[in-house]
Amino acid sequence: MASLHCQLRRIGAILLAGLAGGLSATSVLASGQLPPRPVPAQHFADFETCLEHLKAVQRADMAGMAEGAVADGENRTRQKLVDGNGIVRVGEQNARYQARVGNQFRVTDRQKGVIETTFSYEDTTLECRGGELTGSVTSGYMLPGMEPLPDAAKPQ
């Protein structure tokens, strides 16, 4: 899960490099986030059943992570990134799941000599208290960042 943190740091470095290269701050540093949406409360037979539900959500969130960056059209890649605390048990009848699941898209523009990176995500927080499940989901995004193409990849 630390890979998302590393990717976000990398995106931050790309954005700062873009600023140093003369890109405007408004086009590089903006992002957005929607208000949290509550997850409808669910009742499970007991805590263990609720905990199994959290584990299933975590498995679904992690699906596709091993693929790494995959081609998503010409000159474009998509990569699923997951970061968070995972499932943390707090006492015998309480557990919390927290994760940020995001998609990073990178588009290579050889004419302009840049790689454009965008990132959108959902932050999910779910909590089991006994057999009761509550939580929320928040969606967000970062506006595109630009980085120069490595010299070897630029058109001749």
PDB file of C-alpha atoms in Angstrom:
ATOM      1  CA  MET A   1       0.000   0.000   0.000  1.00  0.00           C
ATOM      2  CA  ALA A   2       3.001   2.264   0.332  1.00  0.00           C
ATOM      3  CA  SER A   3       3.241   2.334  -3.489  1.00  0.00           C
ATOM      4  CA  LEU A   4       0.504   4.964  -3.731  1.00  0.00           C
ATOM      5  CA  HIS A   5       2.368   7.173  -1.285  1.00  0.00           C
ATOM      6  CA  CYS A   6       5.508   6.842  -3.425  1.00  0.00           C
ATOM      7  CA  GLN A   7       3.508   7.538  -6.592  1.00  0.00           C
ATOM      8  CA  LEU A   8       1.912  10.623  -5.034  1.00  0.00           C
ATOM      9  CA  ARG A   9       5.351  11.889  -3.995  1.00  0.00           C
ATOM     10  CA  ARG A  10       6.532  11.293  -7.570  1.00  0.00           C
ATOM     11  CA  ILE A  11       3.551  13.205  -8.949  1.00  0.00           C
ATOM     12  CA  GLY A  12       4.326  16.028  -6.497  1.00  0.00           C
ATOM     13  CA  ALA A  13       7.925  16.101  -7.710  1.00  0.00           C
ATOM     14  CA  ILE A  14       6.704  16.145 -11.315  1.00  0.00           C
ATOM     15  CA  LEU A  15       4.403  19.050 -10.510  1.00  0.00           C
ATOM     16  CA  LEU A  16       7.205  20.987  -8.812  1.00  0.00           C
ATOM     17  CA  ALA A  17       9.522  20.288 -11.744  1.00  0.00           C
ATOM     18  CA  GLY A  18       6.801  21.634 -14.034  1.00  0.00           C
ATOM     19  CA  LEU A  19       6.667  24.829 -12.015  1.00  0.00           C
ATOM     20  CA  ALA A  20      10.414  25.200 -12.193  1.00  0.00           C
ATOM     21  CA  GLY A  21      10.155  24.669 -15.946  1.00  0.00           C
ATOM     22  CA  GLY A  22       7.743  27.577 -16.307  1.00  0.00           C
ATOM     23  CA  LEU A  23       4.337  25.893 -16.267  1.00  0.00           C
ATOM     24  CA  SER A  24       1.648  27.999 -14.619  1.00  0.00           C
ATOM     25  CA  ALA A  25       0.766  27.190 -11.020  1.00  0.00           C
ATOM     26  CA  THR A  26      -2.955  27.203 -11.711  1.00  0.00           C
ATOM     27  CA  SER A  27      -2.697  24.437 -14.292  1.00  0.00           C
ATOM     28  CA  VAL A  28      -0.374  22.289 -12.208  1.00  0.00           C
ATOM     29  CA  LEU A  29      -1.265  22.488  -8.521  1.00  0.00           C
ATOM     30  CA  ALA A  30      -5.061  22.333  -8.555  1.00  0.00           C
ATOM     31  CA  SER A  31      -7.075  19.367  -7.371  1.00  0.00           C
ATOM     32  CA  GLY A  32     -10.565  18.694  -6.152  1.00  0.00           C
ATOM     33  CA  GLN A  33     -12.532  16.561  -3.758  1.00  0.00           C
ATOM     34  CA  LEU A  34     -16.245  15.868  -3.460  1.00  0.00           C
ATOM     35  CA  PRO A  35     -17.964  15.765  -0.080  1.00  0.00           C
ATOM     36  CA  PRO A  36     -18.016  12.342   1.632  1.00  0.00           C
ATOM     37  CA  ARG A  37     -20.922  10.057   0.748  1.00  0.00           C
ATOM     38  CA  PRO A  38     -22.179   7.839   3.564  1.00  0.00           C
ATOM     39  CA  VAL A  39     -22.210   4.101   2.929  1.00  0.00           C
ATOM     40  CA  PRO A  40     -25.658   2.748   3.797  1.00  0.00           C
ATOM     41  CA  ALA A  41     -25.432   1.001   7.182  1.00  0.00           C
ATOM     42  CA  GLN A  42     -25.551  -2.781   7.017  1.00  0.00           C
ATOM     43  CA  HIS A  43     -26.293  -5.309   9.718  1.00  0.00           C
ATOM     44  CA  PHE A  44     -24.440  -8.621   9.760  1.00  0.00           C
ATOM     45  CA  ALA A  45     -25.171 -11.627  11.971  1.00  0.00           C
ATOM     46  CA  ASP A  46     -22.062 -10.970  14.071  1.00  0.00           C
ATOM     47  CA  PHE A  47     -18.681  -9.218  14.147  1.00  0.00           C
ATOM     48  CA  GLU A  48     -16.856 -12.031  12.329  1.00  0.00           C
ATOM     49  CA  THR A  49     -19.275 -11.827   9.387  1.00  0.00           C
ATOM     50  CA  CYS A  50     -18.837  -8.063   9.230  1.00  0.00           C
ATOM     51  CA  LEU A  51     -15.047  -8.524   9.359  1.00  0.00           C
ATOM     52  CA  GLU A  52     -15.255 -10.982   6.445  1.00  0.00           C
ATOM     53  CA  HIS A  53     -17.093  -8.278   4.502  1.00  0.00           C
ATOM     54  CA  LEU A  54     -14.228  -5.833   5.172  1.00  0.00           C
ATOM     55  CA  LYS A  55     -11.757  -8.462   3.940  1.00  0.00           C
ATOM     56  CA  ALA A  56     -13.795  -8.927   0.745  1.00  0.00           C
ATOM     57  CA  VAL A  57     -13.800  -5.152   0.139  1.00  0.00           C
ATOM     58  CA  GLN A  58     -10.020  -5.075   0.652  1.00  0.00           C
ATOM     59  CA  ARG A  59      -9.500  -7.971  -1.801  1.00  0.00           C
ATOM     60  CA  ALA A  60     -11.631  -6.171  -4.401  1.00  0.00           C
ATOM     61  CA  ASP A  61      -9.660  -2.961  -3.886  1.00  0.00           C
ATOM     62  CA  MET A  62      -6.354  -4.802  -4.323  1.00  0.00           C
ATOM     63  CA  ALA A  63      -7.472  -6.647  -7.491  1.00  0.00           C
ATOM     64  CA  GLY A  64      -5.459  -5.448 -10.471  1.00  0.00           C
ATOM     65  CA  MET A  65      -2.573  -4.016  -8.447  1.00  0.00           C
ATOM     66  CA  ALA A  66      -0.096  -6.671  -9.618  1.00  0.00           C
ATOM     67  CA  GLU A  67      -0.584  -5.642 -13.241  1.00  0.00           C
ATOM     68  CA  GLY A  68       1.347  -2.401 -12.762  1.00  0.00           C
ATOM     69  CA  ALA A  69       1.022   0.141 -15.573  1.00  0.00           C
ATOM     70  CA  VAL A  70      -0.899  -1.303 -18.525  1.00  0.00           C
ATOM     71  CA  ALA A  71      -1.401   0.093 -22.005  1.00  0.00           C
ATOM     72  CA  ASP A  72      -4.708   1.924 -22.288  1.00  0.00           C
ATOM     73  CA  GLY A  73      -4.619   3.056 -25.892  1.00  0.00           C
ATOM     74  CA  GLU A  74      -1.823   4.498 -27.991  1.00  0.00           C
ATOM     75  CA  ASN A  75       0.785   6.401 -25.934  1.00  0.00           C
ATOM     76  CA  ARG A  76      -1.311   5.987 -22.769  1.00  0.00           C
ATOM     77  CA  THR A  77      -0.995   3.853 -19.641  1.00  0.00           C
ATOM     78  CA  ARG A  78      -3.282   3.236 -16.683  1.00  0.00           C
ATOM     79  CA  GLN A  79      -2.176   2.057 -13.266  1.00  0.00           C
ATOM     80  CA  LYS A  80      -4.255   1.198 -10.224  1.00  0.00           C
ATOM     81  CA  LEU A  81      -2.741   2.402  -6.964  1.00  0.00           C
ATOM     82  CA  VAL A  82      -3.891   1.509  -3.437  1.00  0.00           C
ATOM     83  CA  ASP A  83      -2.734   3.102  -0.195  1.00  0.00           C
ATOM     84  CA  GLY A  84      -4.048   3.085   3.341  1.00  0.00           C
ATOM     85  CA  ASN A  85      -4.038   1.302   6.653  1.00  0.00           C
ATOM     86  CA  GLY A  86      -5.998  -1.723   5.469  1.00  0.00           C
ATOM     87  CA  ILE A  87      -7.997  -3.477   8.174  1.00  0.00           C
ATOM     88  CA  VAL A  88      -7.121  -2.470  11.709  1.00  0.00           C
ATOM     89  CA  ARG A  89      -8.752  -4.236  14.642  1.00  0.00           C
ATOM     90  CA  VAL A  90      -9.596  -2.067  17.624  1.00  0.00           C
ATOM     91  CA  GLY A  91     -10.688  -4.291  20.467  1.00  0.00           C
ATOM     92  CA  GLU A  92     -12.499  -7.582  20.143  1.00  0.00           C
ATOM     93  CA  GLN A  93     -15.645  -6.342  18.373  1.00  0.00           C
ATOM     94  CA  ASN A  94     -14.386  -3.365  16.339  1.00  0.00           C
ATOM     95  CA  ALA A  95     -12.445  -3.147  13.080  1.00  0.00           C
ATOM     96  CA  ARG A  96     -11.834  -0.331  10.619  1.00  0.00           C
ATOM     97  CA  TYR A  97     -10.856  -0.439   6.940  1.00  0.00           C
ATOM     98  CA  GLN A  98      -9.330   2.602   5.260  1.00  0.00           C
ATOM     99  CA  ALA A  99      -7.916   2.770   1.749  1.00  0.00           C
ATOM    100  CA  ARG A 100      -7.362   5.200  -1.104  1.00  0.00           C
ATOM    101  CA  VAL A 101      -7.889   3.474  -4.431  1.00  0.00           C
ATOM    102  CA  GLY A 102      -6.796   5.520  -7.396  1.00  0.00           C
ATOM    103  CA  ASN A 103      -6.134   5.368 -11.102  1.00  0.00           C
ATOM    104  CA  GLN A 104      -3.145   7.111 -12.577  1.00  0.00           C
ATOM    105  CA  PHE A 105      -3.181   7.815 -16.298  1.00  0.00           C
ATOM    106  CA  ARG A 106      -0.041   8.823 -18.194  1.00  0.00           C
ATOM    107  CA  VAL A 107      -0.181  10.093 -21.776  1.00  0.00           C
ATOM    108  CA  THR A 108       2.963  10.585 -23.848  1.00  0.00           C
ATOM    109  CA  ASP A 109       2.890  13.529 -26.272  1.00  0.00           C
ATOM    110  CA  ARG A 110       6.042  13.155 -28.368  1.00  0.00           C
ATOM    111  CA  GLN A 111       5.307  16.319 -30.398  1.00  0.00           C
ATOM    112  CA  LYS A 112       5.341  18.456 -27.247  1.00  0.00           C
ATOM    113  CA  GLY A 113       8.027  16.321 -25.589  1.00  0.00           C
ATOM    114  CA  VAL A 114       6.008  15.751 -22.401  1.00  0.00           C
ATOM    115  CA  ILE A 115       4.248  13.089 -20.366  1.00  0.00           C
ATOM    116  CA  GLU A 116       0.932  14.214 -18.872  1.00  0.00           C
ATOM    117  CA  THR A 117      -0.140  12.507 -15.627  1.00  0.00           C
ATOM    118  CA  THR A 118      -3.625  12.578 -14.118  1.00  0.00           C
ATOM    119  CA  PHE A 119      -4.865  10.874 -10.965  1.00  0.00           C
ATOM    120  CA  SER A 120      -8.354  10.259  -9.565  1.00  0.00           C
ATOM    121  CA  TYR A 121      -9.235   8.347  -6.422  1.00  0.00           C
ATOM    122  CA  GLU A 122     -11.796   7.192  -3.884  1.00  0.00           C
ATOM    123  CA  ASP A 123     -11.076   7.218  -0.149  1.00  0.00           C
ATOM    124  CA  THR A 124     -13.083   4.510   1.575  1.00  0.00           C
ATOM    125  CA  THR A 125     -13.520   4.222   5.335  1.00  0.00           C
ATOM    126  CA  LEU A 126     -15.611   1.361   6.714  1.00  0.00           C
ATOM    127  CA  GLU A 127     -16.087   0.348  10.326  1.00  0.00           C
ATOM    128  CA  CYS A 128     -17.507  -2.773  11.949  1.00  0.00           C
ATOM    129  CA  ARG A 129     -18.834  -2.389  15.481  1.00  0.00           C
ATOM    130  CA  GLY A 130     -20.089  -5.805  16.351  1.00  0.00           C
ATOM    131  CA  GLY A 131     -22.268  -6.744  13.383  1.00  0.00           C
ATOM    132  CA  GLU A 132     -22.954  -3.118  12.347  1.00  0.00           C
ATOM    133  CA  LEU A 133     -21.142  -1.702   9.318  1.00  0.00           C
ATOM    134  CA  THR A 134     -20.958   2.054   8.705  1.00  0.00           C
ATOM    135  CA  GLY A 135     -18.677   4.207   6.603  1.00  0.00           C
ATOM    136  CA  SER A 136     -18.140   6.791   3.910  1.00  0.00           C
ATOM    137  CA  VAL A 137     -16.548   7.233   0.498  1.00  0.00           C
ATOM    138  CA  THR A 138     -14.912  10.436  -0.752  1.00  0.00           C
ATOM    139  CA  SER A 139     -13.921  10.970  -4.402  1.00  0.00           C
ATOM    140  CA  GLY A 140     -11.206  13.290  -5.614  1.00  0.00           C
ATOM    141  CA  TYR A 141      -8.733  14.077  -8.370  1.00  0.00           C
ATOM    142  CA  MET A 142      -5.587  15.962  -9.211  1.00  0.00           C
ATOM    143  CA  LEU A 143      -5.393  18.078 -12.317  1.00  0.00           C
ATOM    144  CA  PRO A 144      -2.784  17.073 -14.875  1.00  0.00           C
ATOM    145  CA  GLY A 145       0.920  17.351 -14.181  1.00  0.00           C
ATOM    146  CA  MET A 146       3.552  17.512 -16.903  1.00  0.00           C
ATOM    147  CA  GLU A 147       7.048  16.126 -17.027  1.00  0.00           C
ATOM    148  CA  PRO A 148       9.546  16.353 -19.877  1.00  0.00           C
ATOM    149  CA  LEU A 149      10.121  13.225 -21.917  1.00  0.00           C
ATOM    150  CA  PRO A 150      13.498  11.635 -21.325  1.00  0.00           C
ATOM    151  CA  ASP A 151      15.856  12.706 -24.131  1.00  0.00           C
ATOM    152  CA  ALA A 152      15.951   9.188 -25.618  1.00  0.00           C
ATOM    153  CA  ALA A 153      12.155   9.253 -26.124  1.00  0.00           C
ATOM    154  CA  LYS A 154      11.949  12.660 -27.871  1.00  0.00           C
ATOM    155  CA  PRO A 155      11.400  12.728 -31.653  1.00  0.00           C
ATOM    156  CA  GLN A 156      14.539  13.280 -33.714  1.00  0.00           C
TER     157      GLN A 156
END
